[in-house]
Amino acid sequence: MQLCVGAPYTLFPVRVGCTYVPPPVNLVDVPNLAVGEGTRCEYFSNGRTDLKTLGLAMNSGILGEDTGNGNKKSVSNFLMSDMHITSTTVGCILDLLERVFINPDHKTGFFPEIQKNLKRIVLAAVTLYLCLTGIKIMNSGGNLKRSDYLMFAIKLALVLYFALGNAWFSVDKNGKKVGIYYGITDGAQQIASYFMESQNMADPLGHCTYDYNNRNILSQRNIPITGDMKSTVGANGYITMTVWDLIDCRLINYLNMWTCNYSFAGLIAIWSITALILVSGIGFVLMIAMFVYSYMLLKILFKFVHIFILSMFSITILVAVSPIMITFALFDFTKGIYEAWFKMLLGYVIYPGLHFAFLALMLATFDNIYFGNLKLDSTSQSIFEQCKSKGSSESPICAIANNIEIGAGMTGSSRSIDNSIRDMCDMNIGHIIKGLYETLDLWILGSYTIMSSSVVDTLFYTMLKLALMAFLFFMLMNSISTFFSYLTGVESVAGLAKGDLSGAFKKAFGTAAKAPLKAIKSAAGGDSGGASGAKKGGSK
């Protein structure tokens, strides 16, 4: 196909030049593979419809009256927002692992195929075990106790049940997914939930706390749907809440400076970085501190998400090889391989959960710096009044509150406190921006929005402390992860950012796999040594 360029508007039309190009490719309709259909991956395009309906139910009173423990408006605003980053990501990965590995929709899955293909090997190993056990019983001369016979039978039954049965996963008559695999993946999140809920109770504002049925609604639990509520994808009749919902709530509150605005416009810690450039020398240093604080906080949190996902993937692989690994428990010379497998399975359940103890410690440190001596007093009319009367001006939340113009059009001494506004959740983003920022006119260059100098002076030392502690926790993260790996006896996955998981499994299984070979080699060495010794003695 020839493509030419011409100049038609000259005195005489001129052909500038031509070239040959391939013909255009016909558009091909790509079918919708629907890879994420039926999983929480759908929420990346559709939003968290389940959590939004839960937030609407809270506001309408379907979930009952406000218990007064926590901040109902803050939690409902968070549930109806789009700031569910880690919970949606982790939920999507877990659902995809379940679909590929188990496929509980009564179709052929990866694990059932493994069980089917290894059935003959398992039965052959069981037959060999029965033969060897029978020989052992015959050679014992009746010296075996009744408990020994019982242990032989129990070991055989357990191996058959866990290697060929449906102990790892099943679906009950109500459509609920049950089994050891679900218990393992949920157990790691339960351990994390214990640490995070304990730390969240110290939040004086209660922005991520609302009690429902005597438990925080942002915790590891299932909430039955009522009214117009929509269940979570894959959870029939329930809304699945995880510890990651609580982590998302805490993360967004650290980025919006606890102003109760769960939108991109409310990420004050992020947008303030650009608003501090033209303030002053202190403003420039504060800009660096806010950048370090925000970057390190996100880096640490996403590192924990990375560790958790890799741990769940490791657990899935370990469960996939369980039929053959459990069979190794029948024989003494292969028992070391089984013990190594079982140790890794337990270790990767505990390993990611322990990291949340470190995360809870970090958030507790941030809270202590951020809130200072601020303690929410139920007898106080508003947090603004408390900040002025209790001397909590060092807290950034009070620095923000004291600079917000409550009375519309009032400045300076004309500012007044509206008693109907108790905290930041009773205000819109316009009020907050008006109090935090001011306009700087640079004549020819135009007008720019900068942070108020009074806010800069108040936030300076606090943000420096937060940035320093965030950097220290970031530097400690790999060391803590290594410590937890030693504690649980598994390989650390914190440094496997490139996905090099083979080295970890090779090192972990290598020692156990070489143990039988070393035993055979030492036995052969002993026999040859004895034979050579006898020969040497005979020669003498």
Coordinates of C-alpha atoms in Angstrom, one line a residue:
M1 CA 0.0 0.0 0.0
Q2 CA 1.5 3.4 -1.1
L3 CA 1.1 6.5 1.0
C4 CA 1.9 9.9 -0.6
V5 CA 2.2 13.5 0.6
G6 CA 1.3 16.3 -1.7
A7 CA 1.2 20.1 -1.7
P8 CA -2.1 21.1 -3.5
Y9 CA -2.0 24.8 -2.7
T10 CA 1.1 25.7 -4.7
L11 CA 1.0 27.2 -8.1
F12 CA 1.1 23.7 -9.5
P13 CA 0.2 20.7 -7.3
V14 CA 3.4 19.0 -6.3
R15 CA 3.9 15.5 -5.0
V16 CA 6.3 15.7 -2.1
G17 CA 7.1 12.0 -1.7
C18 CA 5.6 8.5 -1.3
T19 CA 6.4 5.5 0.8
Y20 CA 5.0 2.0 1.2
V21 CA 3.2 1.1 4.4
P22 CA 1.4 -2.1 5.5
P23 CA -2.4 -2.1 5.1
P24 CA -4.4 -1.4 8.2
V25 CA -5.1 -4.3 10.5
N26 CA -8.8 -5.3 10.9
L27 CA -10.1 -4.7 14.4
V28 CA -10.8 -8.0 16.1
D29 CA -13.4 -8.1 18.9
V30 CA -11.7 -9.4 22.0
P31 CA -14.1 -11.5 24.0
N32 CA -14.7 -10.7 27.6
L33 CA -12.9 -13.5 29.5
A34 CA -14.5 -12.4 32.8
V35 CA -11.5 -13.6 34.8
G36 CA -12.6 -11.8 37.9
E37 CA -16.3 -12.5 37.6
G38 CA -17.6 -13.9 40.9
T39 CA -14.7 -12.6 42.9
R40 CA -13.9 -9.4 44.8
C41 CA -11.9 -8.3 41.8
E42 CA -15.2 -7.0 40.3
Y43 CA -15.0 -4.2 42.8
F44 CA -12.0 -2.6 41.0
S45 CA -14.4 -1.5 38.3
N46 CA -17.7 -1.4 40.1
G47 CA -16.7 0.0 43.5
R48 CA -17.4 -1.6 46.9
T49 CA -21.2 -1.8 46.5
D50 CA -21.4 -4.1 49.6
L51 CA -19.7 -1.6 51.9
K52 CA -21.6 1.3 50.5
T53 CA -24.9 -0.3 51.3
L54 CA -23.6 -1.1 54.8
G55 CA -22.8 2.6 55.3
L56 CA -26.2 3.6 54.1
A57 CA -27.8 1.1 56.5
M58 CA -25.8 2.6 59.3
N59 CA -27.2 6.1 58.5
S60 CA -30.7 4.9 58.1
G61 CA -30.7 3.2 61.5
I62 CA -31.2 -0.4 60.2
L63 CA -28.2 -1.6 62.3
G64 CA -29.7 -0.2 65.5
E65 CA -29.1 2.9 67.6
D66 CA -25.7 4.5 68.0
T67 CA -24.1 3.1 71.1
G68 CA -21.9 6.1 71.5
N69 CA -18.7 4.1 71.4
G70 CA -16.8 5.5 68.4
N71 CA -17.8 7.8 65.6
K72 CA -20.7 6.6 63.6
K73 CA -20.6 9.3 61.0
S74 CA -16.9 8.8 60.3
V75 CA -17.2 5.0 59.9
S76 CA -20.3 5.4 57.6
N77 CA -18.5 8.0 55.5
F78 CA -15.5 5.7 55.1
L79 CA -17.7 2.7 54.1
M80 CA -19.5 4.8 51.4
S81 CA -16.2 6.1 50.0
D82 CA -13.9 4.6 47.4
M83 CA -10.8 4.4 49.8
H84 CA -10.9 0.6 50.1
I85 CA -7.5 -0.1 48.6
T86 CA -5.8 -2.9 50.5
S87 CA -9.0 -4.7 51.5
T88 CA -10.1 -5.0 47.8
T89 CA -6.6 -6.0 46.6
V90 CA -6.1 -8.7 49.2
G91 CA -9.6 -10.0 48.8
C92 CA -9.2 -10.2 45.0
I93 CA -5.9 -12.2 45.4
L94 CA -7.5 -14.6 48.0
D95 CA -10.5 -15.2 45.8
L96 CA -8.4 -15.8 42.7
L97 CA -6.2 -18.3 44.7
E98 CA -9.4 -20.0 45.8
R99 CA -10.8 -20.1 42.3
V100 CA -7.7 -21.6 40.7
F101 CA -6.7 -23.8 43.5
I102 CA -10.0 -25.2 44.8
N103 CA -12.8 -24.0 42.5
P104 CA -15.6 -24.8 44.9
D105 CA -18.3 -24.4 42.2
H106 CA -18.4 -28.2 41.7
K107 CA -16.1 -28.0 38.8
T108 CA -12.7 -29.5 38.3
G109 CA -10.1 -27.5 40.3
F110 CA -6.4 -27.7 40.6
F111 CA -6.3 -29.4 44.0
P112 CA -8.9 -32.1 43.2
E113 CA -6.9 -33.0 40.1
I114 CA -3.8 -33.3 42.2
Q115 CA -5.6 -35.6 44.7
K116 CA -7.0 -37.7 41.8
N117 CA -3.6 -38.0 40.1
L118 CA -1.7 -38.9 43.3
K119 CA -4.3 -41.3 44.5
R120 CA -2.5 -44.3 43.2
I121 CA 0.8 -43.2 44.8
V122 CA -0.9 -42.6 48.1
L123 CA -2.6 -46.0 48.1
A124 CA 0.7 -47.6 47.1
A125 CA 2.4 -45.9 50.1
V126 CA -0.4 -47.0 52.4
T127 CA -0.2 -50.6 51.2
L128 CA 3.6 -50.6 51.8
Y129 CA 2.9 -49.2 55.3
L130 CA 0.4 -51.9 56.0
C131 CA 2.9 -54.6 54.9
L132 CA 5.7 -53.2 57.0
T133 CA 3.5 -52.7 60.0
G134 CA 2.2 -56.3 59.7
I135 CA 5.8 -57.6 59.6
K136 CA 6.6 -55.5 62.6
I137 CA 3.7 -56.9 64.5
M138 CA 4.6 -60.5 63.6
N139 CA 8.2 -60.0 64.7
S140 CA 7.2 -58.3 67.9
G141 CA 6.3 -61.6 69.5
G142 CA 3.2 -60.1 71.2
N143 CA 5.3 -57.4 73.0
L144 CA 3.4 -54.5 71.5
K145 CA 0.9 -52.7 73.7
R146 CA -2.7 -52.1 72.8
S147 CA -2.0 -48.4 72.4
D148 CA 0.6 -49.2 69.7
Y149 CA -2.1 -51.0 67.6
L150 CA -4.4 -48.0 68.2
M151 CA -1.7 -45.5 67.0
F152 CA -1.1 -47.5 63.8
A153 CA -4.8 -47.4 63.0
I154 CA -5.1 -43.7 63.8
K155 CA -2.1 -42.7 61.7
L156 CA -3.4 -44.7 58.8
A157 CA -6.9 -43.1 59.0
L158 CA -5.5 -39.6 59.3
V159 CA -3.3 -40.0 56.3
L160 CA -6.2 -41.3 54.2
Y161 CA -8.5 -38.5 55.4
F162 CA -6.1 -35.6 54.8
A163 CA -4.5 -36.9 51.6
L164 CA -7.6 -38.1 49.8
G165 CA -10.6 -36.7 51.7
N166 CA -12.3 -33.2 51.6
A167 CA -10.7 -32.0 54.9
W168 CA -9.0 -29.1 53.2
F169 CA -12.2 -27.6 51.7
S170 CA -15.9 -28.3 51.3
V171 CA -19.2 -26.5 50.9
D172 CA -21.9 -27.2 53.5
K173 CA -25.6 -27.5 52.8
N174 CA -26.1 -23.8 53.4
G175 CA -23.5 -22.9 50.7
K176 CA -20.9 -21.8 53.3
K177 CA -17.3 -22.6 52.5
V178 CA -15.7 -24.6 55.2
G179 CA -12.4 -26.6 55.6
I180 CA -8.9 -26.3 56.8
Y181 CA -7.8 -24.1 53.9
Y182 CA -10.3 -21.4 54.7
G183 CA -9.5 -21.7 58.4
I184 CA -5.8 -21.2 57.7
T185 CA -6.3 -18.1 55.4
D186 CA -8.8 -16.6 57.9
G187 CA -6.6 -17.5 60.9
A188 CA -3.7 -15.3 59.7
Q189 CA -6.1 -12.4 59.4
Q190 CA -7.6 -13.1 62.8
I191 CA -4.2 -12.9 64.4
A192 CA -3.7 -9.5 62.6
S193 CA -7.1 -8.4 63.8
Y194 CA -6.3 -9.0 67.4
F195 CA -3.3 -6.6 67.3
M196 CA -5.0 -3.9 65.2
E197 CA -8.2 -3.8 67.2
S198 CA -6.2 -3.5 70.5
Q199 CA -4.4 -0.5 69.0
N200 CA -7.5 1.1 67.5
M201 CA -9.1 1.3 70.9
A202 CA -6.6 4.0 71.9
D203 CA -7.8 6.3 69.2
P204 CA -9.3 9.3 71.1
L205 CA -11.5 10.4 68.1
G206 CA -12.9 7.0 67.3
H207 CA -12.9 7.6 63.6
C208 CA -12.5 3.9 62.8
T209 CA -14.7 2.6 65.6
Y210 CA -18.4 1.7 65.7
D211 CA -19.8 -1.1 67.8
Y212 CA -22.3 -3.4 66.2
N213 CA -23.4 -6.5 68.2
N214 CA -20.7 -5.7 70.8
R215 CA -17.9 -5.7 68.2
N216 CA -16.3 -3.1 66.1
I217 CA -17.9 -3.2 62.7
L218 CA -14.4 -2.7 61.1
S219 CA -13.0 -6.1 62.2
Q220 CA -12.6 -9.6 60.9
R221 CA -16.3 -10.7 60.8
N222 CA -19.3 -11.5 58.7
I223 CA -22.4 -9.2 58.9
P224 CA -25.8 -10.7 57.9
I225 CA -27.5 -8.6 55.3
T226 CA -30.8 -6.9 56.1
G227 CA -33.0 -4.6 54.0
D228 CA -31.3 -3.3 50.9
M229 CA -27.8 -4.3 51.9
K230 CA -25.8 -6.2 49.3
S231 CA -23.7 -9.2 50.2
T232 CA -20.0 -9.4 49.4
V233 CA -19.2 -11.3 46.2
G234 CA -18.8 -15.0 47.1
A235 CA -20.4 -14.6 50.5
N236 CA -24.0 -15.6 50.3
G237 CA -26.1 -13.5 52.6
Y238 CA -23.2 -11.9 54.4
I239 CA -21.0 -8.8 54.1
T240 CA -17.4 -9.9 54.6
M241 CA -15.4 -7.5 56.7
T242 CA -11.7 -8.0 57.2
V243 CA -8.9 -6.5 59.1
W244 CA -7.8 -4.7 55.9
D245 CA -10.9 -2.6 56.1
L246 CA -9.7 -1.3 59.5
I247 CA -6.2 -0.7 58.0
D248 CA -7.7 1.2 55.1
C249 CA -9.6 3.4 57.5
R250 CA -6.5 4.1 59.6
L251 CA -4.4 4.8 56.5
I252 CA -6.8 7.3 55.0
N253 CA -7.2 9.1 58.3
Y254 CA -3.4 9.5 58.6
L255 CA -3.4 11.0 55.1
N256 CA -6.4 13.3 55.6
M257 CA -5.0 14.5 58.9
W258 CA -8.1 13.1 60.7
T259 CA -10.4 15.6 59.1
C260 CA -13.0 12.9 58.3
N261 CA -12.9 13.5 54.6
Y262 CA -12.6 10.2 52.7
S263 CA -12.0 11.4 49.2
F264 CA -9.0 12.4 47.1
A265 CA -9.7 16.1 47.8
G266 CA -9.4 15.3 51.6
L267 CA -5.9 13.9 51.4
I268 CA -4.4 16.9 53.1
A269 CA -1.0 15.3 53.9
I270 CA -0.6 14.7 50.2
W271 CA -1.9 18.0 48.7
S272 CA -0.2 20.1 51.4
I273 CA 3.2 19.1 50.0
T274 CA 2.6 21.4 47.0
A275 CA 0.9 24.1 49.1
L276 CA 4.0 24.5 51.2
I277 CA 6.6 25.3 48.5
L278 CA 6.0 29.1 48.5
V279 CA 5.4 29.6 52.2
S280 CA 8.8 30.1 53.9
G281 CA 12.0 28.3 54.9
I282 CA 10.1 26.5 57.6
G283 CA 7.4 25.7 55.1
F284 CA 9.9 24.1 52.8
V285 CA 11.2 21.9 55.6
L286 CA 7.7 21.0 56.5
M287 CA 7.0 20.1 52.9
I288 CA 10.0 17.6 53.0
A289 CA 8.7 16.2 56.3
M290 CA 5.2 15.7 55.0
F291 CA 6.6 14.0 51.9
V292 CA 8.8 11.6 54.0
Y293 CA 5.9 10.9 56.3
S294 CA 3.4 10.1 53.6
Y295 CA 5.9 8.1 51.5
M296 CA 7.2 6.0 54.3
L297 CA 3.7 5.3 55.7
L298 CA 2.5 4.1 52.3
K299 CA 5.8 2.2 51.7
I300 CA 5.5 0.3 55.0
L301 CA 1.8 -0.5 54.6
F302 CA 2.2 -1.8 51.0
K303 CA 5.2 -3.9 52.2
F304 CA 2.9 -5.6 54.7
V305 CA 0.3 -6.2 51.9
H306 CA 3.1 -7.7 49.9
I307 CA 4.2 -10.0 52.8
F308 CA 0.7 -11.1 53.5
I309 CA -0.1 -12.0 49.8
L310 CA 3.2 -13.9 49.4
S311 CA 2.5 -15.8 52.7
M312 CA -1.0 -16.8 51.5
F313 CA 0.5 -17.9 48.2
S314 CA 3.0 -20.0 50.0
I315 CA 0.3 -21.6 52.1
T316 CA -1.7 -22.4 48.9
I317 CA 1.4 -24.1 47.4
L318 CA 2.0 -26.1 50.6
V319 CA -1.6 -27.2 50.7
A320 CA -1.4 -28.2 47.0
V321 CA 1.5 -30.7 47.8
S322 CA -0.2 -31.9 50.9
P323 CA -1.4 -35.3 49.6
I324 CA 2.2 -36.6 49.0
M325 CA 3.7 -34.7 52.0
I326 CA 1.2 -36.2 54.5
T327 CA 2.0 -39.6 53.1
F328 CA 5.6 -39.1 54.1
A329 CA 4.5 -39.2 57.8
L330 CA 4.0 -43.0 57.6
F331 CA 7.6 -43.9 57.4
D332 CA 10.4 -43.0 59.8
F333 CA 13.0 -42.2 57.1
T334 CA 10.7 -39.7 55.3
K335 CA 9.1 -38.2 58.5
G336 CA 11.6 -35.3 58.4
I337 CA 10.1 -34.1 55.1
Y338 CA 6.6 -34.2 56.5
E339 CA 7.7 -32.3 59.7
A340 CA 9.4 -29.6 57.6
W341 CA 6.2 -29.2 55.5
F342 CA 4.0 -29.0 58.5
K343 CA 6.3 -26.6 60.2
M344 CA 6.2 -24.3 57.2
L345 CA 2.4 -24.5 57.0
L346 CA 2.0 -23.4 60.6
G347 CA 4.8 -20.8 60.3
Y348 CA 3.2 -19.0 57.3
V349 CA 0.0 -18.8 59.2
I350 CA 1.6 -17.1 62.2
Y351 CA 4.3 -15.2 60.2
P352 CA 2.1 -12.5 58.5
G353 CA 0.0 -12.1 61.6
L354 CA 3.0 -11.2 63.8
H355 CA 3.9 -8.4 61.4
F356 CA 0.8 -6.6 62.5
A357 CA 2.2 -6.4 66.0
F358 CA 4.9 -4.2 64.5
L359 CA 2.4 -2.2 62.5
A360 CA 0.2 -1.7 65.6
L361 CA 3.3 -0.4 67.5
M362 CA 4.1 2.0 64.7
L363 CA 0.5 3.3 64.6
A364 CA 0.5 3.7 68.4
T365 CA 3.6 5.8 68.2
F366 CA 2.1 7.9 65.5
D367 CA -1.1 8.4 67.6
N368 CA 1.0 9.4 70.6
I369 CA 2.8 12.1 68.6
Y370 CA -0.2 13.2 66.6
F371 CA -2.8 13.5 69.3
G372 CA -0.5 14.5 72.1
N373 CA -2.5 15.0 75.3
L374 CA -5.8 15.2 73.4
K375 CA -8.4 12.9 74.9
L376 CA -11.9 13.1 73.6
D377 CA -14.2 14.2 76.5
S378 CA -17.8 13.2 76.1
T379 CA -18.9 16.2 78.3
S380 CA -17.2 18.7 76.0
Q381 CA -19.5 20.4 73.5
S382 CA -17.0 20.1 70.7
I383 CA -13.5 19.1 69.9
F384 CA -12.8 22.8 69.1
E385 CA -13.7 23.9 72.5
Q386 CA -11.7 21.1 74.0
C387 CA -8.6 22.1 72.0
K388 CA -8.9 25.6 73.3
S389 CA -9.6 24.8 76.9
K390 CA -7.5 21.7 77.5
G391 CA -4.2 23.0 76.1
S392 CA -3.9 20.5 73.3
S393 CA -2.5 23.0 70.8
E394 CA 0.5 20.8 70.0
S395 CA -1.8 18.3 68.4
P396 CA -2.1 18.7 64.6
I397 CA -5.8 18.0 64.9
C398 CA -6.1 21.0 67.2
A399 CA -3.9 23.1 65.0
I400 CA -6.2 22.4 62.1
A401 CA -9.4 22.9 64.2
N402 CA -8.2 26.2 65.6
N403 CA -7.6 27.6 62.1
I404 CA -10.9 26.6 60.6
E405 CA -13.3 29.5 60.3
I406 CA -16.5 28.2 61.8
G407 CA -18.6 31.3 61.3
A408 CA -19.1 32.0 57.6
G409 CA -17.5 35.3 56.7
M410 CA -16.0 35.9 60.2
T411 CA -12.3 36.4 60.7
G412 CA -9.9 37.2 63.5
S413 CA -11.7 37.9 66.8
S414 CA -15.0 37.4 65.1
R415 CA -14.6 33.7 64.9
S416 CA -17.3 31.8 66.8
I417 CA -17.9 28.1 67.6
D418 CA -21.1 26.6 66.3
N419 CA -22.3 24.1 68.9
S420 CA -23.9 22.0 66.3
I421 CA -20.5 21.2 64.9
R422 CA -18.9 18.7 67.3
D423 CA -15.9 17.5 65.3
M424 CA -14.5 17.4 61.8
C425 CA -17.1 15.0 60.6
D426 CA -19.7 17.7 60.9
M427 CA -17.9 19.9 58.4
N428 CA -17.4 19.8 54.7
I429 CA -14.1 20.0 52.8
G430 CA -14.7 23.6 51.9
H431 CA -14.7 24.7 55.5
I432 CA -11.4 22.8 56.1
I433 CA -9.6 24.1 53.1
K434 CA -10.7 27.7 53.9
G435 CA -9.2 27.4 57.3
L436 CA -5.9 25.7 56.3
Y437 CA -5.0 27.5 53.1
E438 CA -4.8 31.1 51.9
T439 CA -4.2 32.7 48.5
L440 CA -0.9 34.3 47.6
D441 CA -0.9 36.9 44.7
L442 CA 2.4 36.9 42.8
W443 CA 1.3 39.6 40.3
I444 CA 2.4 38.6 36.9
L445 CA 2.9 35.0 37.9
G446 CA -0.7 34.7 39.1
S447 CA -2.3 33.6 42.3
Y448 CA -1.3 30.5 44.2
T449 CA -2.9 28.5 47.1
I450 CA -0.5 28.1 50.0
M451 CA -0.9 26.8 53.5
S452 CA -1.6 29.3 56.2
S453 CA 1.6 30.4 58.1
S454 CA 0.0 29.9 61.5
V455 CA -0.8 26.3 60.6
V456 CA 2.8 25.8 59.3
D457 CA 4.3 27.0 62.6
T458 CA 2.0 24.7 64.6
L459 CA 2.6 21.6 62.5
F460 CA 6.3 22.0 62.1
Y461 CA 7.7 20.1 65.1
T462 CA 5.0 17.5 65.1
M463 CA 5.4 16.6 61.4
L464 CA 9.2 16.4 61.9
K465 CA 8.7 13.8 64.7
L466 CA 6.2 11.9 62.5
A467 CA 8.6 11.9 59.6
L468 CA 11.5 10.8 61.8
M469 CA 9.6 7.9 63.4
A470 CA 8.2 6.8 60.0
F471 CA 11.8 6.7 58.6
L472 CA 13.0 4.7 61.7
F473 CA 10.2 2.2 61.4
F474 CA 10.9 1.8 57.7
M475 CA 14.5 1.0 58.4
L476 CA 13.5 -1.5 61.1
M477 CA 11.0 -3.3 58.9
N478 CA 13.4 -5.8 57.2
S479 CA 15.1 -6.6 60.5
I480 CA 11.8 -7.2 62.2
S481 CA 10.6 -9.4 59.3
T482 CA 13.9 -11.5 59.6
F483 CA 13.3 -11.8 63.4
F484 CA 9.8 -13.1 62.8
S485 CA 11.1 -15.6 60.3
Y486 CA 13.5 -17.0 62.8
L487 CA 10.8 -17.0 65.4
T488 CA 8.4 -19.0 63.3
G489 CA 11.0 -21.1 61.6
V490 CA 10.1 -20.1 58.0
E491 CA 11.9 -18.2 55.3
S492 CA 11.3 -14.5 55.2
V493 CA 9.4 -13.3 52.2
A494 CA 9.9 -9.6 52.9
G495 CA 12.8 -9.3 50.5
L496 CA 11.2 -11.3 47.7
A497 CA 10.0 -8.3 45.7
K498 CA 11.0 -10.0 42.5
G499 CA 9.1 -13.1 43.2
D500 CA 12.2 -15.4 43.8
L501 CA 10.3 -17.8 46.0
S502 CA 12.2 -20.9 44.7
G503 CA 15.2 -20.1 46.8
A504 CA 13.2 -19.9 50.0
F505 CA 11.5 -23.3 49.4
K506 CA 14.7 -24.9 48.2
K507 CA 16.5 -23.8 51.4
A508 CA 13.7 -24.8 53.7
F509 CA 13.1 -28.2 52.1
G510 CA 16.7 -28.9 51.4
T511 CA 17.7 -29.7 54.9
A512 CA 14.7 -32.1 55.4
A513 CA 15.2 -33.7 52.0
K514 CA 18.9 -34.4 52.6
A515 CA 18.3 -35.9 56.1
P516 CA 17.4 -39.4 54.8
L517 CA 20.4 -39.3 52.4
K518 CA 22.7 -38.4 55.2
A519 CA 21.4 -41.2 57.3
I520 CA 21.9 -43.7 54.5
K521 CA 25.4 -42.4 53.8
S522 CA 26.4 -42.5 57.5
A523 CA 25.0 -46.0 57.8
A524 CA 26.9 -47.1 54.7
G525 CA 30.0 -45.4 55.9
G526 CA 29.7 -47.2 59.3
D527 CA 29.3 -50.6 57.6
S528 CA 32.3 -50.0 55.3
G529 CA 34.3 -48.8 58.2
G530 CA 33.4 -51.9 60.2
A531 CA 34.3 -54.1 57.3
S532 CA 37.6 -52.5 56.7
G533 CA 38.3 -52.7 60.4
A534 CA 37.5 -56.4 60.4
K535 CA 39.7 -56.9 57.4
K536 CA 42.5 -55.0 59.0
G537 CA 42.2 -57.1 62.2
G538 CA 42.2 -60.3 60.2
S539 CA 45.4 -59.3 58.4
K540 CA 47.1 -59.0 61.7

